[in-house]
Amino acid sequence: MPTMATPGVVSVCFSCGQPIDASRPAAAQPRAPESYALTGAMPEAPSMPVNPYAKPGIGLVGEGRETRVSSAEMGVGRDPARCGILLAEPRVSGLHATVKLDGGLLHVRDEGSNNGTFVDGSRIAAHVWVPVRTGAELRFGPVSFAVTP
């Protein structure tokens, strides 16, 4: 209840104009929130919430489609008997490369292809697993894919 106190004058209620008993304790005032000492540490960057409807694995987006890569190794190339990701491009080898998901990170291995496998424009060595970050460009010969979460 808001009041206005003047020394030697009876206080009255703003709402109804009735005198207020001075012997009555004042209404409790709201307390300021507790303050915490500054630590000097940078706040954590906000992270994107997990999409409960997202498909598992890492995505390869290109050629007008999205392919999901799980933990199992998947061949990339023109040979349907050996490849889970088929590319209808004559400059791509029968088994051009292999991709897999390991520890939540995409890895690629060139299988000795003629036209190479590239990560962000750099050709990778044959028969060596190379980690590929999310957002990178992954190219099998002339065919490009974007790596998505």
Short mmCIF file of N, CA and C in Angstrom, two decimals:
data_model
loop_
_atom_site.label_atom_id
_atom_site.label_comp_id
_atom_site.label_asym_id
_atom_site.label_seq_id
_atom_site.Cartn_x
_atom_site.Cartn_y
_atom_site.Cartn_z
N MET A 1 0.86 -1.16 0.00
CA MET A 1 0.00 0.00 0.00
C MET A 1 0.91 1.23 0.00
N PRO A 2 0.88 2.07 -1.04
CA PRO A 2 1.75 3.24 -1.10
C PRO A 2 1.26 4.32 -0.14
N THR A 3 2.21 4.94 0.54
CA THR A 3 1.88 6.04 1.47
C THR A 3 2.88 7.16 1.28
N MET A 4 2.52 8.33 1.81
CA MET A 4 3.42 9.46 1.77
C MET A 4 3.51 9.97 3.21
N ALA A 5 4.73 9.96 3.79
CA ALA A 5 4.90 10.36 5.19
C ALA A 5 5.55 11.74 5.24
N THR A 6 4.94 12.63 6.00
CA THR A 6 5.50 13.95 6.25
C THR A 6 5.57 14.11 7.76
N PRO A 7 6.73 14.55 8.30
CA PRO A 7 6.85 14.69 9.76
C PRO A 7 5.76 15.60 10.32
N GLY A 8 5.14 15.16 11.38
CA GLY A 8 4.10 15.93 12.06
C GLY A 8 2.75 15.88 11.38
N VAL A 9 2.62 15.14 10.28
CA VAL A 9 1.36 15.06 9.55
C VAL A 9 0.96 13.59 9.49
N VAL A 10 -0.32 13.34 9.65
CA VAL A 10 -0.82 11.98 9.60
C VAL A 10 -0.74 11.47 8.16
N SER A 11 -0.24 10.26 8.01
CA SER A 11 -0.15 9.65 6.68
C SER A 11 -1.52 9.12 6.28
N VAL A 12 -1.82 9.21 4.98
CA VAL A 12 -3.09 8.70 4.47
C VAL A 12 -2.83 7.75 3.32
N CYS A 13 -3.77 6.87 3.11
CA CYS A 13 -3.69 5.91 2.02
C CYS A 13 -4.01 6.62 0.71
N PHE A 14 -3.18 6.41 -0.32
CA PHE A 14 -3.43 7.04 -1.62
C PHE A 14 -4.71 6.52 -2.27
N SER A 15 -5.04 5.26 -2.02
CA SER A 15 -6.21 4.67 -2.66
C SER A 15 -7.53 5.15 -2.07
N CYS A 16 -7.63 5.12 -0.72
CA CYS A 16 -8.92 5.40 -0.10
C CYS A 16 -8.95 6.68 0.73
N GLY A 17 -7.79 7.28 1.02
CA GLY A 17 -7.74 8.52 1.78
C GLY A 17 -7.85 8.33 3.28
N GLN A 18 -7.90 7.11 3.79
CA GLN A 18 -8.01 6.84 5.22
C GLN A 18 -6.66 7.06 5.90
N PRO A 19 -6.68 7.55 7.16
CA PRO A 19 -5.41 7.71 7.89
C PRO A 19 -4.76 6.35 8.14
N ILE A 20 -3.43 6.35 8.12
CA ILE A 20 -2.68 5.12 8.33
C ILE A 20 -2.06 5.17 9.71
N ASP A 21 -2.23 4.08 10.45
CA ASP A 21 -1.70 3.98 11.80
C ASP A 21 -0.18 3.93 11.74
N ALA A 22 0.51 4.88 12.36
CA ALA A 22 1.98 4.96 12.33
C ALA A 22 2.62 3.84 13.12
N SER A 23 1.88 3.22 14.06
CA SER A 23 2.47 2.15 14.86
C SER A 23 2.51 0.83 14.09
N ARG A 24 1.79 0.76 12.96
CA ARG A 24 1.77 -0.46 12.16
C ARG A 24 3.08 -0.56 11.37
N PRO A 25 3.68 -1.74 11.32
CA PRO A 25 4.94 -1.88 10.57
C PRO A 25 4.71 -1.65 9.07
N ALA A 26 5.70 -1.08 8.44
CA ALA A 26 5.61 -0.80 7.00
C ALA A 26 5.59 -2.12 6.23
N ALA A 27 5.00 -2.07 5.05
CA ALA A 27 4.96 -3.25 4.19
C ALA A 27 6.38 -3.62 3.78
N ALA A 28 6.60 -4.90 3.63
CA ALA A 28 7.94 -5.38 3.24
C ALA A 28 8.28 -4.87 1.84
N GLN A 29 9.49 -4.37 1.70
CA GLN A 29 9.97 -3.90 0.41
C GLN A 29 10.62 -5.06 -0.34
N PRO A 30 10.48 -5.10 -1.66
CA PRO A 30 11.12 -6.18 -2.41
C PRO A 30 12.64 -6.08 -2.30
N ARG A 31 13.26 -7.24 -2.16
CA ARG A 31 14.72 -7.30 -2.03
C ARG A 31 15.37 -7.37 -3.40
N ALA A 32 16.52 -6.77 -3.50
CA ALA A 32 17.29 -6.87 -4.74
C ALA A 32 17.80 -8.30 -4.86
N PRO A 33 17.91 -8.81 -6.06
CA PRO A 33 18.44 -10.17 -6.22
C PRO A 33 19.88 -10.24 -5.76
N GLU A 34 20.27 -11.43 -5.31
CA GLU A 34 21.65 -11.62 -4.88
C GLU A 34 22.58 -11.38 -6.05
N SER A 35 23.70 -10.77 -5.76
CA SER A 35 24.67 -10.56 -6.83
C SER A 35 25.77 -11.60 -6.68
N TYR A 36 26.35 -11.95 -7.78
CA TYR A 36 27.42 -12.94 -7.80
C TYR A 36 28.69 -12.27 -8.29
N ALA A 37 29.78 -12.65 -7.72
CA ALA A 37 31.06 -12.07 -8.11
C ALA A 37 31.38 -12.40 -9.56
N LEU A 38 31.99 -11.46 -10.24
CA LEU A 38 32.42 -11.71 -11.61
C LEU A 38 33.63 -12.63 -11.59
N THR A 39 33.64 -13.59 -12.47
CA THR A 39 34.75 -14.54 -12.51
C THR A 39 35.79 -14.16 -13.55
N GLY A 40 35.41 -13.32 -14.48
CA GLY A 40 36.34 -12.98 -15.55
C GLY A 40 36.32 -14.01 -16.67
N ALA A 41 35.58 -15.09 -16.49
CA ALA A 41 35.53 -16.13 -17.51
C ALA A 41 34.55 -15.72 -18.60
N MET A 42 34.86 -16.13 -19.80
CA MET A 42 33.96 -15.87 -20.92
C MET A 42 32.75 -16.79 -20.79
N PRO A 43 31.57 -16.28 -21.11
CA PRO A 43 30.40 -17.16 -21.06
C PRO A 43 30.49 -18.21 -22.15
N GLU A 44 29.89 -19.35 -21.90
CA GLU A 44 29.90 -20.42 -22.89
C GLU A 44 29.05 -20.01 -24.09
N ALA A 45 29.51 -20.38 -25.26
CA ALA A 45 28.75 -20.09 -26.48
C ALA A 45 27.49 -20.93 -26.47
N PRO A 46 26.36 -20.34 -26.85
CA PRO A 46 25.14 -21.14 -26.87
C PRO A 46 25.25 -22.22 -27.94
N SER A 47 24.74 -23.38 -27.63
CA SER A 47 24.79 -24.48 -28.60
C SER A 47 23.39 -24.68 -29.18
N MET A 48 23.38 -25.21 -30.39
CA MET A 48 22.11 -25.48 -31.04
C MET A 48 21.43 -26.65 -30.33
N PRO A 49 20.11 -26.55 -30.11
CA PRO A 49 19.42 -27.67 -29.49
C PRO A 49 19.43 -28.88 -30.41
N VAL A 50 19.37 -30.05 -29.82
CA VAL A 50 19.36 -31.28 -30.60
C VAL A 50 17.99 -31.44 -31.24
N ASN A 51 17.97 -31.74 -32.52
CA ASN A 51 16.73 -31.96 -33.23
C ASN A 51 16.31 -33.41 -33.03
N PRO A 52 15.21 -33.67 -32.31
CA PRO A 52 14.82 -35.06 -32.06
C PRO A 52 14.34 -35.77 -33.32
N TYR A 53 14.07 -35.03 -34.39
CA TYR A 53 13.58 -35.62 -35.63
C TYR A 53 14.68 -35.81 -36.66
N ALA A 54 15.90 -35.38 -36.34
CA ALA A 54 17.00 -35.49 -37.29
C ALA A 54 17.39 -36.95 -37.50
N LYS A 55 17.77 -37.25 -38.72
CA LYS A 55 18.24 -38.60 -39.03
C LYS A 55 19.62 -38.78 -38.41
N PRO A 56 19.98 -40.00 -38.00
CA PRO A 56 21.29 -40.22 -37.40
C PRO A 56 22.40 -40.09 -38.44
N GLY A 57 23.60 -39.81 -37.95
CA GLY A 57 24.76 -39.76 -38.83
C GLY A 57 25.08 -38.36 -39.32
N ILE A 58 26.00 -38.29 -40.28
CA ILE A 58 26.45 -37.05 -40.90
C ILE A 58 25.92 -37.04 -42.34
N GLY A 59 25.52 -35.87 -42.81
CA GLY A 59 24.96 -35.77 -44.15
C GLY A 59 25.98 -35.35 -45.19
N LEU A 60 25.84 -35.90 -46.38
CA LEU A 60 26.58 -35.45 -47.56
C LEU A 60 25.53 -34.92 -48.53
N VAL A 61 25.57 -33.62 -48.79
CA VAL A 61 24.58 -32.98 -49.64
C VAL A 61 25.23 -32.59 -50.96
N GLY A 62 24.70 -33.12 -52.05
CA GLY A 62 25.20 -32.82 -53.38
C GLY A 62 24.50 -33.70 -54.39
N GLU A 63 24.69 -33.39 -55.66
CA GLU A 63 24.06 -34.17 -56.72
C GLU A 63 22.54 -34.19 -56.57
N GLY A 64 21.97 -33.12 -55.99
CA GLY A 64 20.52 -33.03 -55.83
C GLY A 64 19.94 -33.96 -54.79
N ARG A 65 20.76 -34.42 -53.84
CA ARG A 65 20.27 -35.36 -52.81
C ARG A 65 21.10 -35.21 -51.54
N GLU A 66 20.58 -35.80 -50.46
CA GLU A 66 21.33 -35.88 -49.21
C GLU A 66 21.48 -37.35 -48.86
N THR A 67 22.71 -37.75 -48.56
CA THR A 67 23.01 -39.11 -48.14
C THR A 67 23.50 -39.06 -46.71
N ARG A 68 22.98 -39.93 -45.85
CA ARG A 68 23.41 -39.99 -44.45
C ARG A 68 24.48 -41.07 -44.30
N VAL A 69 25.56 -40.73 -43.61
CA VAL A 69 26.65 -41.68 -43.35
C VAL A 69 26.56 -42.07 -41.88
N SER A 70 26.50 -43.39 -41.61
CA SER A 70 26.46 -43.87 -40.23
C SER A 70 27.85 -44.38 -39.86
N SER A 71 27.94 -45.14 -38.80
CA SER A 71 29.25 -45.63 -38.34
C SER A 71 29.84 -46.68 -39.28
N ALA A 72 29.00 -47.34 -40.07
CA ALA A 72 29.50 -48.36 -41.00
C ALA A 72 30.23 -47.71 -42.17
N GLU A 73 31.24 -48.39 -42.69
CA GLU A 73 31.95 -47.87 -43.85
C GLU A 73 31.05 -47.97 -45.08
N MET A 74 31.09 -46.93 -45.91
CA MET A 74 30.30 -46.90 -47.14
C MET A 74 31.22 -46.55 -48.30
N GLY A 75 31.16 -47.35 -49.35
CA GLY A 75 31.93 -47.05 -50.55
C GLY A 75 31.28 -45.94 -51.34
N VAL A 76 32.12 -45.16 -52.04
CA VAL A 76 31.64 -44.08 -52.90
C VAL A 76 32.21 -44.35 -54.29
N GLY A 77 31.35 -44.41 -55.30
CA GLY A 77 31.84 -44.64 -56.66
C GLY A 77 30.73 -45.06 -57.60
N ARG A 78 31.13 -45.68 -58.74
CA ARG A 78 30.17 -46.07 -59.77
C ARG A 78 29.71 -47.52 -59.66
N ASP A 79 30.41 -48.35 -58.91
CA ASP A 79 30.10 -49.79 -58.84
C ASP A 79 29.01 -50.06 -57.80
N PRO A 80 27.79 -50.42 -58.23
CA PRO A 80 26.71 -50.65 -57.27
C PRO A 80 26.95 -51.84 -56.35
N ALA A 81 27.81 -52.78 -56.73
CA ALA A 81 28.09 -53.94 -55.89
C ALA A 81 28.98 -53.56 -54.70
N ARG A 82 29.77 -52.50 -54.81
CA ARG A 82 30.72 -52.13 -53.75
C ARG A 82 30.45 -50.77 -53.12
N CYS A 83 29.49 -50.02 -53.64
CA CYS A 83 29.29 -48.64 -53.17
C CYS A 83 27.88 -48.39 -52.66
N GLY A 84 27.81 -47.79 -51.48
CA GLY A 84 26.52 -47.36 -50.93
C GLY A 84 26.13 -45.99 -51.44
N ILE A 85 27.12 -45.21 -51.87
CA ILE A 85 26.87 -43.90 -52.46
C ILE A 85 27.28 -43.99 -53.93
N LEU A 86 26.28 -44.08 -54.81
CA LEU A 86 26.54 -44.26 -56.24
C LEU A 86 26.61 -42.91 -56.94
N LEU A 87 27.65 -42.74 -57.75
CA LEU A 87 27.84 -41.52 -58.53
C LEU A 87 27.90 -41.88 -60.01
N ALA A 88 26.98 -41.36 -60.79
CA ALA A 88 26.91 -41.65 -62.22
C ALA A 88 27.75 -40.62 -62.98
N GLU A 89 29.05 -40.66 -62.76
CA GLU A 89 29.99 -39.73 -63.39
C GLU A 89 31.16 -40.55 -63.90
N PRO A 90 31.47 -40.51 -65.20
CA PRO A 90 32.54 -41.35 -65.75
C PRO A 90 33.93 -41.06 -65.19
N ARG A 91 34.15 -39.87 -64.63
CA ARG A 91 35.47 -39.55 -64.06
C ARG A 91 35.61 -40.00 -62.61
N VAL A 92 34.59 -40.65 -62.08
CA VAL A 92 34.65 -41.24 -60.74
C VAL A 92 34.95 -42.72 -60.91
N SER A 93 35.88 -43.24 -60.11
CA SER A 93 36.28 -44.66 -60.19
C SER A 93 35.16 -45.57 -59.72
N GLY A 94 35.28 -46.87 -60.05
CA GLY A 94 34.30 -47.86 -59.61
C GLY A 94 34.16 -47.82 -58.10
N LEU A 95 35.26 -47.95 -57.37
CA LEU A 95 35.31 -47.72 -55.92
C LEU A 95 36.29 -46.57 -55.75
N HIS A 96 35.77 -45.37 -55.67
CA HIS A 96 36.58 -44.15 -55.65
C HIS A 96 37.14 -43.87 -54.25
N ALA A 97 36.27 -43.98 -53.24
CA ALA A 97 36.65 -43.66 -51.86
C ALA A 97 35.73 -44.42 -50.91
N THR A 98 36.09 -44.37 -49.63
CA THR A 98 35.26 -44.95 -48.58
C THR A 98 35.06 -43.88 -47.51
N VAL A 99 33.83 -43.78 -46.98
CA VAL A 99 33.53 -42.84 -45.90
C VAL A 99 33.00 -43.62 -44.71
N LYS A 100 33.22 -43.08 -43.52
CA LYS A 100 32.67 -43.69 -42.30
C LYS A 100 32.51 -42.61 -41.24
N LEU A 101 31.72 -42.91 -40.23
CA LEU A 101 31.53 -42.04 -39.09
C LEU A 101 32.26 -42.68 -37.92
N ASP A 102 33.20 -41.95 -37.33
CA ASP A 102 33.98 -42.48 -36.22
C ASP A 102 34.05 -41.41 -35.13
N GLY A 103 33.46 -41.70 -33.98
CA GLY A 103 33.46 -40.73 -32.88
C GLY A 103 32.69 -39.47 -33.20
N GLY A 104 31.66 -39.56 -34.02
CA GLY A 104 30.86 -38.40 -34.38
C GLY A 104 31.46 -37.54 -35.47
N LEU A 105 32.61 -37.94 -36.01
CA LEU A 105 33.29 -37.18 -37.05
C LEU A 105 33.39 -38.01 -38.31
N LEU A 106 33.12 -37.39 -39.45
CA LEU A 106 33.20 -38.07 -40.74
C LEU A 106 34.67 -38.26 -41.11
N HIS A 107 35.00 -39.44 -41.64
CA HIS A 107 36.34 -39.74 -42.14
C HIS A 107 36.21 -40.24 -43.58
N VAL A 108 37.20 -39.93 -44.41
CA VAL A 108 37.20 -40.36 -45.80
C VAL A 108 38.56 -40.97 -46.13
N ARG A 109 38.55 -41.98 -47.00
CA ARG A 109 39.78 -42.63 -47.46
C ARG A 109 39.69 -42.79 -48.97
N ASP A 110 40.65 -42.24 -49.69
CA ASP A 110 40.70 -42.43 -51.14
C ASP A 110 41.18 -43.85 -51.40
N GLU A 111 40.54 -44.53 -52.34
CA GLU A 111 40.87 -45.93 -52.63
C GLU A 111 41.77 -46.08 -53.85
N GLY A 112 42.66 -45.10 -54.07
CA GLY A 112 43.57 -45.15 -55.21
C GLY A 112 42.91 -44.70 -56.50
N SER A 113 41.99 -43.76 -56.40
CA SER A 113 41.25 -43.29 -57.57
C SER A 113 42.16 -42.52 -58.53
N ASN A 114 41.75 -42.47 -59.80
CA ASN A 114 42.52 -41.73 -60.81
C ASN A 114 42.39 -40.23 -60.67
N ASN A 115 41.19 -39.74 -60.36
CA ASN A 115 40.94 -38.30 -60.32
C ASN A 115 40.92 -37.70 -58.92
N GLY A 116 41.24 -38.48 -57.91
CA GLY A 116 41.46 -37.97 -56.56
C GLY A 116 40.21 -37.69 -55.74
N THR A 117 40.47 -37.62 -54.43
CA THR A 117 39.46 -37.23 -53.45
C THR A 117 40.01 -35.99 -52.77
N PHE A 118 39.16 -34.97 -52.59
CA PHE A 118 39.59 -33.68 -52.08
C PHE A 118 38.76 -33.27 -50.88
N VAL A 119 39.42 -32.69 -49.87
CA VAL A 119 38.75 -32.13 -48.70
C VAL A 119 39.08 -30.64 -48.69
N ASP A 120 38.06 -29.80 -48.82
CA ASP A 120 38.25 -28.34 -48.90
C ASP A 120 39.29 -27.95 -49.95
N GLY A 121 39.27 -28.63 -51.08
CA GLY A 121 40.15 -28.28 -52.20
C GLY A 121 41.52 -28.92 -52.17
N SER A 122 41.88 -29.62 -51.10
CA SER A 122 43.19 -30.27 -50.99
C SER A 122 43.05 -31.77 -51.25
N ARG A 123 43.88 -32.27 -52.16
CA ARG A 123 43.83 -33.70 -52.48
C ARG A 123 44.40 -34.49 -51.30
N ILE A 124 43.72 -35.59 -50.96
CA ILE A 124 44.19 -36.42 -49.85
C ILE A 124 44.98 -37.61 -50.40
N ALA A 125 45.85 -38.14 -49.56
CA ALA A 125 46.66 -39.30 -49.95
C ALA A 125 45.78 -40.54 -50.04
N ALA A 126 46.16 -41.45 -50.91
CA ALA A 126 45.41 -42.70 -51.08
C ALA A 126 45.62 -43.62 -49.88
N HIS A 127 44.57 -44.36 -49.52
CA HIS A 127 44.59 -45.40 -48.49
C HIS A 127 44.90 -44.88 -47.08
N VAL A 128 44.59 -43.61 -46.80
CA VAL A 128 44.80 -43.01 -45.48
C VAL A 128 43.47 -42.37 -45.04
N TRP A 129 43.01 -42.72 -43.82
CA TRP A 129 41.79 -42.11 -43.30
C TRP A 129 42.07 -40.65 -42.94
N VAL A 130 41.20 -39.75 -43.41
CA VAL A 130 41.34 -38.31 -43.15
C VAL A 130 40.05 -37.81 -42.52
N PRO A 131 40.13 -37.12 -41.36
CA PRO A 131 38.91 -36.56 -40.76
C PRO A 131 38.40 -35.38 -41.58
N VAL A 132 37.07 -35.24 -41.63
CA VAL A 132 36.43 -34.17 -42.40
C VAL A 132 35.48 -33.43 -41.46
N ARG A 133 35.69 -32.13 -41.30
CA ARG A 133 34.86 -31.33 -40.39
C ARG A 133 33.49 -31.06 -41.01
N THR A 134 32.50 -30.81 -40.16
CA THR A 134 31.18 -30.40 -40.63
C THR A 134 31.31 -29.04 -41.31
N GLY A 135 30.70 -28.89 -42.46
CA GLY A 135 30.79 -27.65 -43.21
C GLY A 135 31.82 -27.69 -44.32
N ALA A 136 32.63 -28.74 -44.35
CA ALA A 136 33.68 -28.85 -45.37
C ALA A 136 33.09 -29.26 -46.71
N GLU A 137 33.88 -29.01 -47.77
CA GLU A 137 33.52 -29.50 -49.09
C GLU A 137 34.29 -30.80 -49.31
N LEU A 138 33.59 -31.84 -49.70
CA LEU A 138 34.19 -33.14 -49.97
C LEU A 138 33.95 -33.44 -51.45
N ARG A 139 35.04 -33.68 -52.20
CA ARG A 139 34.91 -33.86 -53.65
C ARG A 139 35.53 -35.18 -54.07
N PHE A 140 34.77 -35.92 -54.85
CA PHE A 140 35.22 -37.19 -55.43
C PHE A 140 35.38 -36.93 -56.93
N GLY A 141 36.62 -36.76 -57.38
CA GLY A 141 36.85 -36.34 -58.77
C GLY A 141 36.16 -34.99 -58.96
N PRO A 142 35.24 -34.88 -59.93
CA PRO A 142 34.55 -33.61 -60.15
C PRO A 142 33.24 -33.44 -59.37
N VAL A 143 32.85 -34.43 -58.57
CA VAL A 143 31.55 -34.40 -57.89
C VAL A 143 31.73 -33.90 -56.45
N SER A 144 31.06 -32.77 -56.14
CA SER A 144 31.21 -32.13 -54.83
C SER A 144 30.02 -32.40 -53.91
N PHE A 145 30.34 -32.50 -52.62
CA PHE A 145 29.34 -32.64 -51.58
C PHE A 145 29.68 -31.68 -50.45
N ALA A 146 28.65 -31.18 -49.76
CA ALA A 146 28.83 -30.40 -48.53
C ALA A 146 28.57 -31.34 -47.37
N VAL A 147 29.40 -31.26 -46.33
CA VAL A 147 29.25 -32.10 -45.14
C VAL A 147 28.36 -31.35 -44.15
N THR A 148 27.23 -31.96 -43.79
CA THR A 148 26.26 -31.33 -42.89
C THR A 148 26.03 -32.19 -41.65
N PRO A 149 25.61 -31.56 -40.54
CA PRO A 149 25.35 -32.35 -39.33
C PRO A 149 24.12 -33.22 -39.47
#
